[in-house]
PDB file of C-alpha atoms in Angstrom:
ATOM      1  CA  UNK H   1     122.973 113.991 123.500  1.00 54.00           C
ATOM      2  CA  UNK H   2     121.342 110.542 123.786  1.00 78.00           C
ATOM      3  CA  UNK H   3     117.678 110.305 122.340  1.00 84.00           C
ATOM      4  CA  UNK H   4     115.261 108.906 124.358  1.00 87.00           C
ATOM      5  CA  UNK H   5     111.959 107.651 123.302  1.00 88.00           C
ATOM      6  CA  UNK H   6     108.175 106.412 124.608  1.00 89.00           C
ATOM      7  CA  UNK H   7     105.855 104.425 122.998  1.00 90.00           C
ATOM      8  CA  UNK H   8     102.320 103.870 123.793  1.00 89.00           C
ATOM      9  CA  UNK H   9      99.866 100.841 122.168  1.00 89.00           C
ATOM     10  CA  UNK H  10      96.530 101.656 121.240  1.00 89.00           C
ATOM     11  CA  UNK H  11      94.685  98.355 119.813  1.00 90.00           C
ATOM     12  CA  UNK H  12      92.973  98.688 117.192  1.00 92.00           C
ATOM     13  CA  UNK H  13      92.420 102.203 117.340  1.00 92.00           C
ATOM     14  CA  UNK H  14      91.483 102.697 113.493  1.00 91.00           C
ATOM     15  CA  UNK H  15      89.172  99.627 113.643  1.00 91.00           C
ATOM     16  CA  UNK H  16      91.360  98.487 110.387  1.00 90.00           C
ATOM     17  CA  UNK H  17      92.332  95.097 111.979  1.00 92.00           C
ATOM     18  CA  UNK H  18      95.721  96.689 112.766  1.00 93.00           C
ATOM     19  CA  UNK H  19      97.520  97.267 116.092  1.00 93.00           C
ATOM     20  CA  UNK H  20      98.521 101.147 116.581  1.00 94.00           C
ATOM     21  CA  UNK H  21     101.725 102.433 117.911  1.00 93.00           C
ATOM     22  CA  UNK H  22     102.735 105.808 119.014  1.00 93.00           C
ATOM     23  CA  UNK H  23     105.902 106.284 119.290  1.00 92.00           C
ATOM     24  CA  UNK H  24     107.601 109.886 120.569  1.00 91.00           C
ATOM     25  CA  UNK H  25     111.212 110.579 120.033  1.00 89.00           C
ATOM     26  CA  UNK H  26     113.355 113.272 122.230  1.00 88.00           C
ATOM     27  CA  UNK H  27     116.044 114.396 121.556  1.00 86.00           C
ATOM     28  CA  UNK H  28     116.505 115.865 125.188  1.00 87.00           C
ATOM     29  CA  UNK H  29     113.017 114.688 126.957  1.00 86.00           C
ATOM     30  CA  UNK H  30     114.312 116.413 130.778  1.00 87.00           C
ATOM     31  CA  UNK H  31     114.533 120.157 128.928  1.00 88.00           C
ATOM     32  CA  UNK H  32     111.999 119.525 126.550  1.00 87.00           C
ATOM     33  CA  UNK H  33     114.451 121.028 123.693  1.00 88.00           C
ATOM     34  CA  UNK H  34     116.036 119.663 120.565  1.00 87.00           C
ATOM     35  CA  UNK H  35     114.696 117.481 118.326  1.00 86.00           C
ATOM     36  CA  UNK H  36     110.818 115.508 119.155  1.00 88.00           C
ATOM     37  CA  UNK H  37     109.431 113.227 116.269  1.00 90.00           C
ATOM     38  CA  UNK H  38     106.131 111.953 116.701  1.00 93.00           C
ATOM     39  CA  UNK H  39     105.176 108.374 115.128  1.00 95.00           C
ATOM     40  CA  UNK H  40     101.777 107.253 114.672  1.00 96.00           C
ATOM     41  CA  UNK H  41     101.809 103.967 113.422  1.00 97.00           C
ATOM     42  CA  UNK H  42      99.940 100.653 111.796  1.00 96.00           C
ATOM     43  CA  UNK H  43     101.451  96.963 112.498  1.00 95.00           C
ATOM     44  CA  UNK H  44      99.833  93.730 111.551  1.00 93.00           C
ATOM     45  CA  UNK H  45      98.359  92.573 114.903  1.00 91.00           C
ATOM     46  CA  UNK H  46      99.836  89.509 113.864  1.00 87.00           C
ATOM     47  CA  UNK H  47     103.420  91.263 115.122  1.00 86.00           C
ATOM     48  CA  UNK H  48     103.900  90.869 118.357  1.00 83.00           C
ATOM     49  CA  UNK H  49     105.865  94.522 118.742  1.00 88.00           C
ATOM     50  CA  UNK H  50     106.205  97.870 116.638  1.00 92.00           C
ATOM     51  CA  UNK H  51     109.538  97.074 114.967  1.00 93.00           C
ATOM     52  CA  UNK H  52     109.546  96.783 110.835  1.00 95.00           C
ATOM     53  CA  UNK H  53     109.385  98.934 108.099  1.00 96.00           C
ATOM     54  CA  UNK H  54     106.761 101.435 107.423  1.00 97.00           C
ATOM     55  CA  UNK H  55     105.655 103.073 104.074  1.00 96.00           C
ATOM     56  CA  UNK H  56     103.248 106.307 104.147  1.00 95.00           C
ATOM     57  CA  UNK H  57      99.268 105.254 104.798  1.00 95.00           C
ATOM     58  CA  UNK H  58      98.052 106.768 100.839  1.00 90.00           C
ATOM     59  CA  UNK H  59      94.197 105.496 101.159  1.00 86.00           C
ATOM     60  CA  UNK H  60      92.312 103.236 103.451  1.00 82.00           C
ATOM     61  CA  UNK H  61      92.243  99.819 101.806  1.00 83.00           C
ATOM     62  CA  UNK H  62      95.557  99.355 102.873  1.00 87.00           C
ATOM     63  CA  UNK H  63      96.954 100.196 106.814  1.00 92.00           C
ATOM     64  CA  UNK H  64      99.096  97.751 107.865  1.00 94.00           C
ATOM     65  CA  UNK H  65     102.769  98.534 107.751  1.00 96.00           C
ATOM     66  CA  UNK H  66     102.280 101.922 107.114  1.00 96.00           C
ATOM     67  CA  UNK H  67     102.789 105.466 109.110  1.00 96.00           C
ATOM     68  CA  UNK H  68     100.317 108.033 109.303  1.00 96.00           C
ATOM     69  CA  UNK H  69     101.300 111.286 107.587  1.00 95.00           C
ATOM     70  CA  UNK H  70     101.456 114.467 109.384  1.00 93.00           C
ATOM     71  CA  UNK H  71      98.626 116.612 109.664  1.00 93.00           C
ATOM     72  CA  UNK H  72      97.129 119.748 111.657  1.00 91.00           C
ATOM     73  CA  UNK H  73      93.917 118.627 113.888  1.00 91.00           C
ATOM     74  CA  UNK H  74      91.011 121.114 113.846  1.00 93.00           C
ATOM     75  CA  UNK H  75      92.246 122.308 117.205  1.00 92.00           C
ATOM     76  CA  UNK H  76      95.650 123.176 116.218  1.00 88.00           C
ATOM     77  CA  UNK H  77      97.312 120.347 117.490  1.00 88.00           C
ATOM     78  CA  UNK H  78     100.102 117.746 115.423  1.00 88.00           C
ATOM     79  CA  UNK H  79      99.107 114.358 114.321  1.00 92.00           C
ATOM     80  CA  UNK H  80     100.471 111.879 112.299  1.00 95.00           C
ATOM     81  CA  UNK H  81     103.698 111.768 112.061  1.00 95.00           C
ATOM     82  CA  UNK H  82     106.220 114.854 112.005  1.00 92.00           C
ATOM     83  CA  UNK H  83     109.911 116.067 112.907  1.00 89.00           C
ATOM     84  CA  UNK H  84     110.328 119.292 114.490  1.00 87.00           C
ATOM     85  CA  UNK H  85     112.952 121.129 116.887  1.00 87.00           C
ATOM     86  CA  UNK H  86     111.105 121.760 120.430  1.00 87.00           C
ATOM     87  CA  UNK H  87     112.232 125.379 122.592  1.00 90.00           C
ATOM     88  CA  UNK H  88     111.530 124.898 125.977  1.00 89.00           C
ATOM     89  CA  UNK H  89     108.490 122.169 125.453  1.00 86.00           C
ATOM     90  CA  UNK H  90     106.720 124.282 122.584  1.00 86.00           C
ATOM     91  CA  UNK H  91     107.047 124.048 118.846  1.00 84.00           C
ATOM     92  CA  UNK H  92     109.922 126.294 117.414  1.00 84.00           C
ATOM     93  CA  UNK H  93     109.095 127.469 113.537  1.00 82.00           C
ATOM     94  CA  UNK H  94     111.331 124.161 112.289  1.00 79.00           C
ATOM     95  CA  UNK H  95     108.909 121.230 111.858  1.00 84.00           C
ATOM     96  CA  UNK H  96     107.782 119.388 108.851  1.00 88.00           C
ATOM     97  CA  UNK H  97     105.052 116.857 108.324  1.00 92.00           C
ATOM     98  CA  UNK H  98     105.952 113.238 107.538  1.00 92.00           C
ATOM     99  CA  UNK H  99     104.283 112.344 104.196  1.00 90.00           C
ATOM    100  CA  UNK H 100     105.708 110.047 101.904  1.00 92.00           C
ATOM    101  CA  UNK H 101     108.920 107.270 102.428  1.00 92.00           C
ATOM    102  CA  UNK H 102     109.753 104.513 104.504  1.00 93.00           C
ATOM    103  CA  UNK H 103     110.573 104.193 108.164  1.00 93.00           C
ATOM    104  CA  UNK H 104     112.465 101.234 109.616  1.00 91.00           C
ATOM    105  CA  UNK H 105     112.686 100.210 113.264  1.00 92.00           C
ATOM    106  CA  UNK H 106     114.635  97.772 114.936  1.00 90.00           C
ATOM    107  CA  UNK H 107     114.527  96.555 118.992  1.00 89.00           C
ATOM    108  CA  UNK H 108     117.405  95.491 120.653  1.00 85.00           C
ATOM    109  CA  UNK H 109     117.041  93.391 123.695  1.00 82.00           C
ATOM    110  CA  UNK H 110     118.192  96.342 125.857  1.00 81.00           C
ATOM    111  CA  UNK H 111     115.067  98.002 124.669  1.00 80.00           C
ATOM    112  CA  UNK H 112     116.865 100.166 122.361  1.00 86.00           C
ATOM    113  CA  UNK H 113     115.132 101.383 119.163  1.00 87.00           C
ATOM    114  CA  UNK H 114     117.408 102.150 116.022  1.00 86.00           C
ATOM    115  CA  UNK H 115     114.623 104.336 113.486  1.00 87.00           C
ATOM    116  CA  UNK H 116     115.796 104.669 110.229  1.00 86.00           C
ATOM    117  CA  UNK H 117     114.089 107.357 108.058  1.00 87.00           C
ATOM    118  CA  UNK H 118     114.101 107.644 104.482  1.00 87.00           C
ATOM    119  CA  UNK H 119     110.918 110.112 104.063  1.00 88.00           C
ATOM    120  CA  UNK H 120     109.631 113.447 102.642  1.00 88.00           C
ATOM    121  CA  UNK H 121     108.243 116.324 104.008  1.00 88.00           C
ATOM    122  CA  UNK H 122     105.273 118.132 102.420  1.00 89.00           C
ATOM    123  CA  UNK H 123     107.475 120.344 100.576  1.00 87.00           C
ATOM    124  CA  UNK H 124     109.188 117.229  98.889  1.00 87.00           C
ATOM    125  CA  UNK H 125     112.435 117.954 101.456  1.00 82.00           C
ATOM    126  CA  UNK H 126     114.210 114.868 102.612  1.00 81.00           C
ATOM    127  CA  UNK H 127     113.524 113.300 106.316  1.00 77.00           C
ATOM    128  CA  UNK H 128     116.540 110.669 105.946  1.00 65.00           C
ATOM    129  CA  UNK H 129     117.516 110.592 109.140  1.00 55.00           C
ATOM    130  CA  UNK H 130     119.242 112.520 111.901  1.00 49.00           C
ATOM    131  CA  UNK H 131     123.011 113.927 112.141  1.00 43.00           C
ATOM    132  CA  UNK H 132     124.208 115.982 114.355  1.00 40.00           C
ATOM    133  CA  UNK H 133     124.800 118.990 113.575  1.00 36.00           C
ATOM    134  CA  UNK H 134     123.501 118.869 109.666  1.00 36.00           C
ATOM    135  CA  UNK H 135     119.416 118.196 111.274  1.00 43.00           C
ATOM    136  CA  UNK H 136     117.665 116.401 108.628  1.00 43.00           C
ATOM    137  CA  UNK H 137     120.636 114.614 106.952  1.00 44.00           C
ATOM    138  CA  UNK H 138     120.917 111.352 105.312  1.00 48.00           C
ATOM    139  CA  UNK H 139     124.317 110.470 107.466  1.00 48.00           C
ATOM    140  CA  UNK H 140     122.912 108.299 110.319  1.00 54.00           C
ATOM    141  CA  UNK H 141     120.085 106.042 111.774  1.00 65.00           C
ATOM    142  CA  UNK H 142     118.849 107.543 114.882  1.00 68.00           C
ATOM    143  CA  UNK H 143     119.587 105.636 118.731  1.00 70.00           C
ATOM    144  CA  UNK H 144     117.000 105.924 121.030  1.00 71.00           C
ATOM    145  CA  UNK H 145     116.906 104.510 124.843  1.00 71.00           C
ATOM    146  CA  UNK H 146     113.679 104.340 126.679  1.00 68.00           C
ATOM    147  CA  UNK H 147     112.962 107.149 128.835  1.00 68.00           C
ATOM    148  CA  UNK H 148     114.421 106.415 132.409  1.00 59.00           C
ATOM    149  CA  UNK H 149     112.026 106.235 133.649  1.00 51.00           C
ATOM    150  CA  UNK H 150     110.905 103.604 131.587  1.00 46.00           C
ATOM    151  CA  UNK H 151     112.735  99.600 131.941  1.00 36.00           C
ATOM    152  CA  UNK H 152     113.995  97.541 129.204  1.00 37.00           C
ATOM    153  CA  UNK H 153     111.886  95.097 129.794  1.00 34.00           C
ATOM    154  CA  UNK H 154     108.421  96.966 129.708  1.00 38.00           C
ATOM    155  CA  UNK H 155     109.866  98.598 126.473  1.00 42.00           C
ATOM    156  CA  UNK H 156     110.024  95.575 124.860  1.00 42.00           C
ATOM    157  CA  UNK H 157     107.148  93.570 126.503  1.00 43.00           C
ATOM    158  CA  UNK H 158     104.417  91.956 123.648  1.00 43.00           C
ATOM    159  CA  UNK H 159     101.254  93.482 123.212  1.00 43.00           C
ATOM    160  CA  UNK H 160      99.592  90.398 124.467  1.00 42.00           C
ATOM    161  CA  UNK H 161     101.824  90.724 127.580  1.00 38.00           C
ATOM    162  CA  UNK H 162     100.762  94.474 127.893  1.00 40.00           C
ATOM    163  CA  UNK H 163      97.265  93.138 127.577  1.00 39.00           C
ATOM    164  CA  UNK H 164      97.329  90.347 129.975  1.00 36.00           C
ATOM    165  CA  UNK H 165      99.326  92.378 132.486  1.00 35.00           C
ATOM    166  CA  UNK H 166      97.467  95.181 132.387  1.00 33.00           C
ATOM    167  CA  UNK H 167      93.925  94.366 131.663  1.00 32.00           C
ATOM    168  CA  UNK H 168      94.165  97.335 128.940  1.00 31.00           C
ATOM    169  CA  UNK H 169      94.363  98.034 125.516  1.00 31.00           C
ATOM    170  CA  UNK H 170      96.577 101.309 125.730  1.00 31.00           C
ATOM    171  CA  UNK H 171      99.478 101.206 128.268  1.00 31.00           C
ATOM    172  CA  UNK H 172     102.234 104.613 128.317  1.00 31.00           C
ATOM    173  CA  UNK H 173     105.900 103.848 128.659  1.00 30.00           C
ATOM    174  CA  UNK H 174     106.446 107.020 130.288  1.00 27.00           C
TER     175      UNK H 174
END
């Protein structure tokens, strides 16, 4: 199966003087099934894109670089960032909250993303990245294309091209 991924750029959503980046991995985004991680993080806005490495957001003097850990909203929903193995587009009972570790990204200039993950889960459970068929092992980095729908190009576009093109702070790249 080849992962697939969108991202979407929200400004300075946490009026930190950061740029935020949300970032959703598939691991089959036509069924809705497999493995989905959800990124939610906090680049320098002096980057011009979302790649680098990421440590855990601990307190709020500090948000650039860093990932927000995975947490349940008031209605229910996920936010932050998490791993978890999707049934038919819902949550199965495998998913685990991001909440402490580094995560690396790299862009190719195919608009490829390689995420490397070297976290823990709430429960102190390694989130080192993905192999097939051992889910959650520390064998791999993770491959992800941009959904088809999505082109190279806009996947790896600048924030100030996003901006300029689009007359928009927040632009999806599904």
């Amino acid at each position: 199966t080849d992962y697939t991924y969108a991202v979407e750029y929200y400004g300075d959503y946490y009026t930190a003087d950061s740029d935020n980046w949300v970032v959703v991995i598939y691991e089959n985004a036509e069924t809705m099934s497999g493995e989905y991680i959800l990124l939610d993080l906090i680049s320098n806005p002096a980057n011009d894109d979302w790649s680098g490495s990421y440590s855990c957001l601990v307190d709020d003097t500090n948000y650039l670089m860093t990932y927000v850990p995975g947490y349940v909203t008031e209605d229910g929903y996920l936010a932050g960032c998490w791993y978890a193995i999707l049934e038919d587009g819902y949550l199965s009972d495998v998913y685990a909250p991001l909440y402490d570790g580094e995560i690396s990204i790299e862009l190719n200039d195919n608009g490829q993303a390689t995420f490397t993950f070297d976290c823990l889960d709430d429960q102190n459970n390694s989130v080192c990245g993905i192999d097939k068929p051992g889910r959650l092992s520390c064998e791999s980095d993770l491959a992800a294309t941009p959904l088809p729908e999505t082109s190279s190009k806009v996947a790896n576009m600048s924030k100030a091209t996003l901006k300029l093109n689009n007359g928009m702070k927040s632009m999806a790249i599904r």
